Amino acid sequence: MKILIPTDHSLLARKAAEYAVSLSANLDAEFILLHCDNVPRPSYSFVNKLDDILRDEALKTGNELADSIRQSTGINAKITCDFTFGNPVEILEDYSQKHNVDLIVMGTKGETVVKNRLFGSVASGVLEHVSCPTLFVPSAAEGNKPQNIAFATDLTNIDEEIEELIAFAQFFNATIHVVHVYPDMIDPSTFDEESTKLELIAKTSYANITFNAVMDDDIIAGLDAFVQSDNPDLIAMFTYKTGILEYLFNESLSEEMTMHSKTPLLIMRKK
């Protein structure tokens, strides 16, 4: 597994890097710490020399960070460092495809549902435009391996989505808790949790699955209630051009999402 960790050498980025390394302790994982400089610059010889200095300094700082992460996690992880100039969102999309990255791990502020306040502008751009699966790690997240994954879904593409999520979950032998939030106008007897669970297990041949139907007119409140009661290690969602994230991150919403204060969020994009 190849994991890309964008870093600006902040404490938030370090937290995400430590989480990623701890998460993959027993995996054959390779980590890339990527620093991107987005300052526009003209093509003059003295500027090129300055660029070389910036690159050398960034790589030196990155290697020091890598050594520090190995020490703090106690894991002799394979970590390389890279540096580039350009728009971070565009760079991450191109870089992840060129280098066959399996997962991007980024730090987030973990504050509110509003995109730029929760993720920051770069992470919000990644959320919307980068196709590689991305794990957003809040500053308060604990470095636990994901033994329990809450999979939020509207069930429309459940068969395809859960197969992709299983490919991730099986690295950790994690249990996938399928969570479907439905409005109170729907009869609860519509959802037979036990039979749906058994059907999913039969279709996927993956035994570690549960199904949870949560009644709530507010998707955010329903997911939040499940997270508060079951305390999963990670939340997983799939995004489409229109879908759950467009609702969750609508700029008009102002509710606090306590589930983002400490629970990492795995986003897997679909075309």
PDB file of C-alpha atoms in Angstrom:
ATOM      1  CA  MET A   1       0.000   0.000   0.000  1.00  0.00           C
ATOM      2  CA  LYS A   2       1.349   3.425  -0.981  1.00  0.00           C
ATOM      3  CA  ILE A   3       0.178   6.282   1.246  1.00  0.00           C
ATOM      4  CA  LEU A   4       0.637   9.951   0.368  1.00  0.00           C
ATOM      5  CA  ILE A   5       0.740  12.451   3.240  1.00  0.00           C
ATOM      6  CA  PRO A   6       0.705  16.128   2.209  1.00  0.00           C
ATOM      7  CA  THR A   7       2.491  18.216   4.809  1.00  0.00           C
ATOM      8  CA  ASP A   8       3.185  21.849   5.581  1.00  0.00           C
ATOM      9  CA  HIS A   9       5.212  20.704   8.619  1.00  0.00           C
ATOM     10  CA  SER A  10       2.473  21.909  10.967  1.00  0.00           C
ATOM     11  CA  LEU A  11       1.368  20.036  14.091  1.00  0.00           C
ATOM     12  CA  LEU A  12      -1.845  19.110  12.271  1.00  0.00           C
ATOM     13  CA  ALA A  13       0.083  17.535   9.396  1.00  0.00           C
ATOM     14  CA  ARG A  14       2.376  15.735  11.831  1.00  0.00           C
ATOM     15  CA  LYS A  15      -0.659  14.312  13.632  1.00  0.00           C
ATOM     16  CA  ALA A  16      -1.992  12.919  10.355  1.00  0.00           C
ATOM     17  CA  ALA A  17       1.396  11.414   9.495  1.00  0.00           C
ATOM     18  CA  GLU A  18       1.728   9.721  12.881  1.00  0.00           C
ATOM     19  CA  TYR A  19      -1.815   8.392  12.569  1.00  0.00           C
ATOM     20  CA  ALA A  20      -1.099   6.988   9.100  1.00  0.00           C
ATOM     21  CA  VAL A  21       2.095   5.249  10.203  1.00  0.00           C
ATOM     22  CA  SER A  22       0.450   3.804  13.328  1.00  0.00           C
ATOM     23  CA  LEU A  23      -2.545   2.694  11.265  1.00  0.00           C
ATOM     24  CA  SER A  24      -0.356   0.734   8.877  1.00  0.00           C
ATOM     25  CA  ALA A  25       2.050  -0.774  11.403  1.00  0.00           C
ATOM     26  CA  ASN A  26       1.486  -4.359  10.255  1.00  0.00           C
ATOM     27  CA  LEU A  27       1.092  -3.597   6.562  1.00  0.00           C
ATOM     28  CA  ASP A  28       3.675  -3.520   3.801  1.00  0.00           C
ATOM     29  CA  ALA A  29       3.176   0.228   3.473  1.00  0.00           C
ATOM     30  CA  GLU A  30       5.247   2.950   1.854  1.00  0.00           C
ATOM     31  CA  PHE A  31       4.741   6.571   2.899  1.00  0.00           C
ATOM     32  CA  ILE A  32       5.460   9.748   0.961  1.00  0.00           C
ATOM     33  CA  LEU A  33       5.637  13.081   2.774  1.00  0.00           C
ATOM     34  CA  LEU A  34       4.870  15.692   0.120  1.00  0.00           C
ATOM     35  CA  HIS A  35       5.396  19.408   0.641  1.00  0.00           C
ATOM     36  CA  CYS A  36       3.934  21.758  -1.963  1.00  0.00           C
ATOM     37  CA  ASP A  37       4.879  25.424  -2.377  1.00  0.00           C
ATOM     38  CA  ASN A  38       2.065  27.393  -4.001  1.00  0.00           C
ATOM     39  CA  VAL A  39       3.767  30.813  -4.179  1.00  0.00           C
ATOM     40  CA  PRO A  40       3.787  32.178  -7.783  1.00  0.00           C
ATOM     41  CA  ARG A  41       7.280  32.891  -9.091  1.00  0.00           C
ATOM     42  CA  PRO A  42       8.772  34.309 -12.315  1.00  0.00           C
ATOM     43  CA  SER A  43      11.367  32.379 -14.324  1.00  0.00           C
ATOM     44  CA  TYR A  44      14.546  34.242 -13.475  1.00  0.00           C
ATOM     45  CA  SER A  45      17.886  32.620 -12.734  1.00  0.00           C
ATOM     46  CA  PHE A  46      18.066  34.022  -9.203  1.00  0.00           C
ATOM     47  CA  VAL A  47      14.541  32.728  -8.556  1.00  0.00           C
ATOM     48  CA  ASN A  48      15.582  29.285  -9.762  1.00  0.00           C
ATOM     49  CA  LYS A  49      18.456  29.352  -7.278  1.00  0.00           C
ATOM     50  CA  LEU A  50      16.005  30.340  -4.556  1.00  0.00           C
ATOM     51  CA  ASP A  51      13.764  27.451  -5.600  1.00  0.00           C
ATOM     52  CA  ASP A  52      16.684  25.059  -5.167  1.00  0.00           C
ATOM     53  CA  ILE A  53      17.283  26.429  -1.678  1.00  0.00           C
ATOM     54  CA  LEU A  54      13.587  26.072  -0.783  1.00  0.00           C
ATOM     55  CA  ARG A  55      13.530  22.512  -2.122  1.00  0.00           C
ATOM     56  CA  ASP A  56      16.651  21.498  -0.209  1.00  0.00           C
ATOM     57  CA  GLU A  57      15.324  23.028   3.003  1.00  0.00           C
ATOM     58  CA  ALA A  58      11.903  21.391   2.599  1.00  0.00           C
ATOM     59  CA  LEU A  59      13.449  17.970   1.969  1.00  0.00           C
ATOM     60  CA  LYS A  60      15.747  18.383   4.969  1.00  0.00           C
ATOM     61  CA  THR A  61      12.789  19.308   7.179  1.00  0.00           C
ATOM     62  CA  GLY A  62      10.783  16.432   5.730  1.00  0.00           C
ATOM     63  CA  ASN A  63      13.495  13.891   6.485  1.00  0.00           C
ATOM     64  CA  GLU A  64      13.782  15.225  10.028  1.00  0.00           C
ATOM     65  CA  LEU A  65      10.010  14.849  10.379  1.00  0.00           C
ATOM     66  CA  ALA A  66      10.202  11.282   9.060  1.00  0.00           C
ATOM     67  CA  ASP A  67      12.862  10.381  11.637  1.00  0.00           C
ATOM     68  CA  SER A  68      10.798  11.995  14.388  1.00  0.00           C
ATOM     69  CA  ILE A  69       7.682  10.052  13.352  1.00  0.00           C
ATOM     70  CA  ARG A  70       9.591   6.769  13.384  1.00  0.00           C
ATOM     71  CA  GLN A  71      10.771   7.588  16.885  1.00  0.00           C
ATOM     72  CA  SER A  72       7.387   8.719  18.238  1.00  0.00           C
ATOM     73  CA  THR A  73       5.494   5.734  16.788  1.00  0.00           C
ATOM     74  CA  GLY A  74       8.210   3.160  17.425  1.00  0.00           C
ATOM     75  CA  ILE A  75       7.749   1.928  13.851  1.00  0.00           C
ATOM     76  CA  ASN A  76      10.626   1.745  11.382  1.00  0.00           C
ATOM     77  CA  ALA A  77       8.394   2.880   8.547  1.00  0.00           C
ATOM     78  CA  LYS A  78       9.534   3.321   4.959  1.00  0.00           C
ATOM     79  CA  ILE A  79       9.107   7.079   4.517  1.00  0.00           C
ATOM     80  CA  THR A  80      10.355   9.149   1.605  1.00  0.00           C
ATOM     81  CA  CYS A  81      10.056  12.902   1.135  1.00  0.00           C
ATOM     82  CA  ASP A  82       9.239  14.947  -1.938  1.00  0.00           C
ATOM     83  CA  PHE A  83       8.758  18.598  -2.792  1.00  0.00           C
ATOM     84  CA  THR A  84       7.068  20.402  -5.649  1.00  0.00           C
ATOM     85  CA  PHE A  85       5.718  23.782  -6.717  1.00  0.00           C
ATOM     86  CA  GLY A  86       2.122  24.418  -7.741  1.00  0.00           C
ATOM     87  CA  ASN A  87      -1.497  24.360  -6.653  1.00  0.00           C
ATOM     88  CA  PRO A  88      -1.764  21.756  -3.864  1.00  0.00           C
ATOM     89  CA  VAL A  89      -5.089  20.299  -5.018  1.00  0.00           C
ATOM     90  CA  GLU A  90      -3.942  19.931  -8.627  1.00  0.00           C
ATOM     91  CA  ILE A  91      -0.599  18.538  -7.492  1.00  0.00           C
ATOM     92  CA  LEU A  92      -2.238  15.930  -5.246  1.00  0.00           C
ATOM     93  CA  GLU A  93      -4.518  14.717  -8.040  1.00  0.00           C
ATOM     94  CA  ASP A  94      -1.672  14.458 -10.571  1.00  0.00           C
ATOM     95  CA  TYR A  95       0.865  13.099  -8.086  1.00  0.00           C
ATOM     96  CA  SER A  96      -1.442  10.407  -6.707  1.00  0.00           C
ATOM     97  CA  GLN A  97      -2.176   9.106 -10.200  1.00  0.00           C
ATOM     98  CA  LYS A  98       1.413   9.306 -11.457  1.00  0.00           C
ATOM     99  CA  HIS A  99       2.804   7.483  -8.412  1.00  0.00           C
ATOM    100  CA  ASN A 100      -0.038   4.938  -8.065  1.00  0.00           C
ATOM    101  CA  VAL A 101      -1.010   6.158  -4.603  1.00  0.00           C
ATOM    102  CA  ASP A 102      -3.577   3.981  -2.820  1.00  0.00           C
ATOM    103  CA  LEU A 103      -4.540   6.426  -0.073  1.00  0.00           C
ATOM    104  CA  ILE A 104      -4.055  10.087   0.834  1.00  0.00           C
ATOM    105  CA  VAL A 105      -4.008  10.974   4.536  1.00  0.00           C
ATOM    106  CA  MET A 106      -4.585  14.599   5.587  1.00  0.00           C
ATOM    107  CA  GLY A 107      -5.020  16.436   8.859  1.00  0.00           C
ATOM    108  CA  THR A 108      -8.228  18.403   9.502  1.00  0.00           C
ATOM    109  CA  LYS A 109      -9.288  20.917  12.095  1.00  0.00           C
ATOM    110  CA  GLY A 110     -12.300  18.925  13.301  1.00  0.00           C
ATOM    111  CA  GLU A 111     -14.460  21.912  14.185  1.00  0.00           C
ATOM    112  CA  THR A 112     -17.750  22.294  12.330  1.00  0.00           C
ATOM    113  CA  VAL A 113     -19.688  21.017   9.373  1.00  0.00           C
ATOM    114  CA  VAL A 114     -18.880  24.057   7.227  1.00  0.00           C
ATOM    115  CA  LYS A 115     -16.242  22.924   4.745  1.00  0.00           C
ATOM    116  CA  ASN A 116     -13.525  25.522   5.007  1.00  0.00           C
ATOM    117  CA  ARG A 117     -13.748  25.632   8.783  1.00  0.00           C
ATOM    118  CA  LEU A 118     -13.763  21.868   9.176  1.00  0.00           C
ATOM    119  CA  PHE A 119     -11.119  20.962   6.626  1.00  0.00           C
ATOM    120  CA  GLY A 120      -9.283  24.115   5.618  1.00  0.00           C
ATOM    121  CA  SER A 121      -9.222  25.362   2.028  1.00  0.00           C
ATOM    122  CA  VAL A 122      -6.719  22.815   0.660  1.00  0.00           C
ATOM    123  CA  ALA A 123      -8.436  19.819   2.230  1.00  0.00           C
ATOM    124  CA  SER A 124     -11.809  21.108   1.015  1.00  0.00           C
ATOM    125  CA  GLY A 125     -10.413  21.216  -2.516  1.00  0.00           C
ATOM    126  CA  VAL A 126      -9.106  17.675  -2.132  1.00  0.00           C
ATOM    127  CA  LEU A 127     -12.529  16.596  -0.899  1.00  0.00           C
ATOM    128  CA  GLU A 128     -14.144  17.902  -4.073  1.00  0.00           C
ATOM    129  CA  HIS A 129     -11.558  17.326  -6.793  1.00  0.00           C
ATOM    130  CA  VAL A 130      -9.070  14.557  -5.924  1.00  0.00           C
ATOM    131  CA  SER A 131     -10.111  11.078  -7.065  1.00  0.00           C
ATOM    132  CA  CYS A 132      -7.802   9.046  -4.810  1.00  0.00           C
ATOM    133  CA  PRO A 133      -9.398   7.705  -1.589  1.00  0.00           C
ATOM    134  CA  THR A 134      -8.623  10.200   1.154  1.00  0.00           C
ATOM    135  CA  LEU A 135      -8.555   9.789   4.914  1.00  0.00           C
ATOM    136  CA  PHE A 136      -9.160  13.029   6.835  1.00  0.00           C
ATOM    137  CA  VAL A 137      -7.723  12.879  10.355  1.00  0.00           C
ATOM    138  CA  PRO A 138      -9.038  15.378  12.953  1.00  0.00           C
ATOM    139  CA  SER A 139      -6.552  16.839  15.388  1.00  0.00           C
ATOM    140  CA  ALA A 140      -8.165  14.994  18.315  1.00  0.00           C
ATOM    141  CA  ALA A 141      -8.165  11.584  16.607  1.00  0.00           C
ATOM    142  CA  GLU A 142      -6.605   8.681  18.454  1.00  0.00           C
ATOM    143  CA  GLY A 143      -4.221   6.393  16.610  1.00  0.00           C
ATOM    144  CA  ASN A 144      -6.352   3.280  16.897  1.00  0.00           C
ATOM    145  CA  LYS A 145      -6.454   0.743  14.111  1.00  0.00           C
ATOM    146  CA  PRO A 146      -9.920   0.797  12.532  1.00  0.00           C
ATOM    147  CA  GLN A 147     -11.492  -2.259  14.105  1.00  0.00           C
ATOM    148  CA  ASN A 148     -14.949  -0.744  13.642  1.00  0.00           C
ATOM    149  CA  ILE A 149     -15.869   1.273  10.547  1.00  0.00           C
ATOM    150  CA  ALA A 150     -19.172   3.148  10.312  1.00  0.00           C
ATOM    151  CA  PHE A 151     -20.191   3.108   6.646  1.00  0.00           C
ATOM    152  CA  ALA A 152     -22.772   5.839   5.950  1.00  0.00           C
ATOM    153  CA  THR A 153     -24.841   5.059   2.856  1.00  0.00           C
ATOM    154  CA  ASP A 154     -28.196   5.802   1.246  1.00  0.00           C
ATOM    155  CA  LEU A 155     -28.179   2.177  -0.045  1.00  0.00           C
ATOM    156  CA  THR A 156     -28.474   3.253  -3.704  1.00  0.00           C
ATOM    157  CA  ASN A 157     -25.133   1.694  -4.694  1.00  0.00           C
ATOM    158  CA  ILE A 158     -24.562  -0.454  -1.630  1.00  0.00           C
ATOM    159  CA  ASP A 159     -23.383  -3.600  -3.465  1.00  0.00           C
ATOM    160  CA  GLU A 160     -20.609  -1.843  -5.390  1.00  0.00           C
ATOM    161  CA  GLU A 161     -19.603   0.442  -2.523  1.00  0.00           C
ATOM    162  CA  ILE A 162     -19.295  -2.222   0.142  1.00  0.00           C
ATOM    163  CA  GLU A 163     -17.051  -4.357  -2.072  1.00  0.00           C
ATOM    164  CA  GLU A 164     -14.638  -1.427  -2.380  1.00  0.00           C
ATOM    165  CA  LEU A 165     -14.778  -0.722   1.337  1.00  0.00           C
ATOM    166  CA  ILE A 166     -14.127  -4.382   2.156  1.00  0.00           C
ATOM    167  CA  ALA A 167     -10.871  -4.150   0.182  1.00  0.00           C
ATOM    168  CA  PHE A 168      -9.780  -1.524   2.727  1.00  0.00           C
ATOM    169  CA  ALA A 169     -11.364  -3.065   5.833  1.00  0.00           C
ATOM    170  CA  GLN A 170      -9.851  -6.500   5.349  1.00  0.00           C
ATOM    171  CA  PHE A 171      -6.354  -5.068   5.872  1.00  0.00           C
ATOM    172  CA  PHE A 172      -7.376  -4.635   9.516  1.00  0.00           C
ATOM    173  CA  ASN A 173      -9.983  -7.402   9.802  1.00  0.00           C
ATOM    174  CA  ALA A 174     -12.354  -4.566  10.663  1.00  0.00           C
ATOM    175  CA  THR A 175     -16.097  -4.817  11.134  1.00  0.00           C
ATOM    176  CA  ILE A 176     -18.121  -2.680   8.731  1.00  0.00           C
ATOM    177  CA  HIS A 177     -21.194  -1.194  10.386  1.00  0.00           C
ATOM    178  CA  VAL A 178     -23.500  -0.170   7.545  1.00  0.00           C
ATOM    179  CA  VAL A 179     -25.480   2.885   8.705  1.00  0.00           C
ATOM    180  CA  HIS A 180     -28.570   4.030   6.826  1.00  0.00           C
ATOM    181  CA  VAL A 181     -30.397   7.107   8.137  1.00  0.00           C
ATOM    182  CA  TYR A 182     -34.034   7.277   7.067  1.00  0.00           C
ATOM    183  CA  PRO A 183     -36.847   9.793   7.796  1.00  0.00           C
ATOM    184  CA  ASP A 184     -39.613   9.055  10.275  1.00  0.00           C
ATOM    185  CA  MET A 185     -42.197   9.004   7.476  1.00  0.00           C
ATOM    186  CA  ILE A 186     -40.870   5.548   6.536  1.00  0.00           C
ATOM    187  CA  ASP A 187     -42.172   2.548   8.440  1.00  0.00           C
ATOM    188  CA  PRO A 188     -39.324   1.115  10.578  1.00  0.00           C
ATOM    189  CA  SER A 189     -40.464  -2.406   9.683  1.00  0.00           C
ATOM    190  CA  THR A 190     -39.200  -1.668   6.163  1.00  0.00           C
ATOM    191  CA  PHE A 191     -35.708  -2.460   7.426  1.00  0.00           C
ATOM    192  CA  ASP A 192     -34.964  -5.903   8.814  1.00  0.00           C
ATOM    193  CA  GLU A 193     -31.474  -5.359  10.187  1.00  0.00           C
ATOM    194  CA  GLU A 194     -30.636  -9.018  10.755  1.00  0.00           C
ATOM    195  CA  SER A 195     -31.775 -10.285   7.349  1.00  0.00           C
ATOM    196  CA  THR A 196     -30.098  -7.356   5.566  1.00  0.00           C
ATOM    197  CA  LYS A 197     -26.860  -8.105   7.406  1.00  0.00           C
ATOM    198  CA  LEU A 198     -27.001 -11.770   6.420  1.00  0.00           C
ATOM    199  CA  GLU A 199     -27.765 -10.830   2.819  1.00  0.00           C
ATOM    200  CA  LEU A 200     -24.727  -8.529   2.655  1.00  0.00           C
ATOM    201  CA  ILE A 201     -22.501 -11.202   4.195  1.00  0.00           C
ATOM    202  CA  ALA A 202     -23.749 -13.772   1.688  1.00  0.00           C
ATOM    203  CA  LYS A 203     -23.158 -11.429  -1.268  1.00  0.00           C
ATOM    204  CA  THR A 204     -19.674 -10.347  -0.212  1.00  0.00           C
ATOM    205  CA  SER A 205     -18.367 -13.416   1.652  1.00  0.00           C
ATOM    206  CA  TYR A 206     -17.121 -10.967   4.299  1.00  0.00           C
ATOM    207  CA  ALA A 207     -18.379 -11.997   7.717  1.00  0.00           C
ATOM    208  CA  ASN A 208     -17.645  -8.793   9.638  1.00  0.00           C
ATOM    209  CA  ILE A 209     -20.701  -6.753   8.658  1.00  0.00           C
ATOM    210  CA  THR A 210     -23.619  -5.312  10.612  1.00  0.00           C
ATOM    211  CA  PHE A 211     -26.602  -3.320   9.341  1.00  0.00           C
ATOM    212  CA  ASN A 212     -28.028  -0.403  11.285  1.00  0.00           C
ATOM    213  CA  ALA A 213     -31.138   1.544  10.271  1.00  0.00           C
ATOM    214  CA  VAL A 214     -31.342   4.871  12.115  1.00  0.00           C
ATOM    215  CA  MET A 215     -34.548   6.906  12.079  1.00  0.00           C
ATOM    216  CA  ASP A 216     -33.923  10.648  11.892  1.00  0.00           C
ATOM    217  CA  ASP A 217     -35.127  13.390   9.561  1.00  0.00           C
ATOM    218  CA  ASP A 218     -31.674  14.972   9.821  1.00  0.00           C
ATOM    219  CA  ILE A 219     -28.890  12.882   8.268  1.00  0.00           C
ATOM    220  CA  ILE A 220     -26.226  14.663  10.296  1.00  0.00           C
ATOM    221  CA  ALA A 221     -28.051  14.106  13.576  1.00  0.00           C
ATOM    222  CA  GLY A 222     -28.674  10.459  12.735  1.00  0.00           C
ATOM    223  CA  LEU A 223     -25.040   9.752  11.904  1.00  0.00           C
ATOM    224  CA  ASP A 224     -23.909  11.718  14.909  1.00  0.00           C
ATOM    225  CA  ALA A 225     -26.183   9.699  17.192  1.00  0.00           C
ATOM    226  CA  PHE A 226     -24.778   6.439  15.845  1.00  0.00           C
ATOM    227  CA  VAL A 227     -21.190   7.617  16.248  1.00  0.00           C
ATOM    228  CA  GLN A 228     -21.834   8.784  19.796  1.00  0.00           C
ATOM    229  CA  SER A 229     -23.465   5.491  20.805  1.00  0.00           C
ATOM    230  CA  ASP A 230     -21.199   3.027  18.979  1.00  0.00           C
ATOM    231  CA  ASN A 231     -17.907   4.984  18.936  1.00  0.00           C
ATOM    232  CA  PRO A 232     -16.476   3.666  15.636  1.00  0.00           C
ATOM    233  CA  ASP A 233     -12.789   4.122  14.872  1.00  0.00           C
ATOM    234  CA  LEU A 234     -13.478   5.517  11.422  1.00  0.00           C
ATOM    235  CA  ILE A 235     -16.364   6.800   9.286  1.00  0.00           C
ATOM    236  CA  ALA A 236     -16.487   5.886   5.587  1.00  0.00           C
ATOM    237  CA  MET A 237     -18.514   7.558   2.843  1.00  0.00           C
ATOM    238  CA  PHE A 238     -18.644   7.511  -0.936  1.00  0.00           C
ATOM    239  CA  THR A 239     -19.104  10.751  -2.854  1.00  0.00           C
ATOM    240  CA  TYR A 240     -20.752  11.401  -6.189  1.00  0.00           C
ATOM    241  CA  LYS A 241     -21.502  14.607  -8.064  1.00  0.00           C
ATOM    242  CA  THR A 242     -24.623  14.796  -5.963  1.00  0.00           C
ATOM    243  CA  GLY A 243     -24.880  12.889  -2.754  1.00  0.00           C
ATOM    244  CA  ILE A 244     -24.484  12.841   0.980  1.00  0.00           C
ATOM    245  CA  LEU A 245     -21.450  15.135   1.186  1.00  0.00           C
ATOM    246  CA  GLU A 246     -23.175  17.848  -0.803  1.00  0.00           C
ATOM    247  CA  TYR A 247     -25.778  17.774   1.954  1.00  0.00           C
ATOM    248  CA  LEU A 248     -23.322  17.465   4.808  1.00  0.00           C
ATOM    249  CA  PHE A 249     -21.126  20.317   3.640  1.00  0.00           C
ATOM    250  CA  ASN A 250     -23.773  22.717   2.403  1.00  0.00           C
ATOM    251  CA  GLU A 251     -22.505  26.165   3.383  1.00  0.00           C
ATOM    252  CA  SER A 252     -25.911  27.099   4.821  1.00  0.00           C
ATOM    253  CA  LEU A 253     -25.639  24.477   7.544  1.00  0.00           C
ATOM    254  CA  SER A 254     -24.359  25.630  10.898  1.00  0.00           C
ATOM    255  CA  GLU A 255     -24.803  22.574  13.130  1.00  0.00           C
ATOM    256  CA  GLU A 256     -21.810  21.287  15.001  1.00  0.00           C
ATOM    257  CA  MET A 257     -20.877  17.742  14.012  1.00  0.00           C
ATOM    258  CA  THR A 258     -19.376  16.227  17.110  1.00  0.00           C
ATOM    259  CA  MET A 259     -18.534  13.062  15.189  1.00  0.00           C
ATOM    260  CA  HIS A 260     -15.841  15.017  13.353  1.00  0.00           C
ATOM    261  CA  SER A 261     -14.124  16.128  16.539  1.00  0.00           C
ATOM    262  CA  LYS A 262     -12.164  12.899  16.902  1.00  0.00           C
ATOM    263  CA  THR A 263     -13.300  10.345  14.299  1.00  0.00           C
ATOM    264  CA  PRO A 264     -11.304  10.060  11.050  1.00  0.00           C
ATOM    265  CA  LEU A 265     -13.344  10.270   7.852  1.00  0.00           C
ATOM    266  CA  LEU A 266     -12.540   8.092   4.818  1.00  0.00           C
ATOM    267  CA  ILE A 267     -13.843   9.517   1.543  1.00  0.00           C
ATOM    268  CA  MET A 268     -13.954   7.315  -1.542  1.00  0.00           C
ATOM    269  CA  ARG A 269     -14.942   9.180  -4.691  1.00  0.00           C
ATOM    270  CA  LYS A 270     -17.107   7.831  -7.486  1.00  0.00           C
ATOM    271  CA  LYS A 271     -17.526   9.346 -10.940  1.00  0.00           C
TER     272      LYS A 271
END
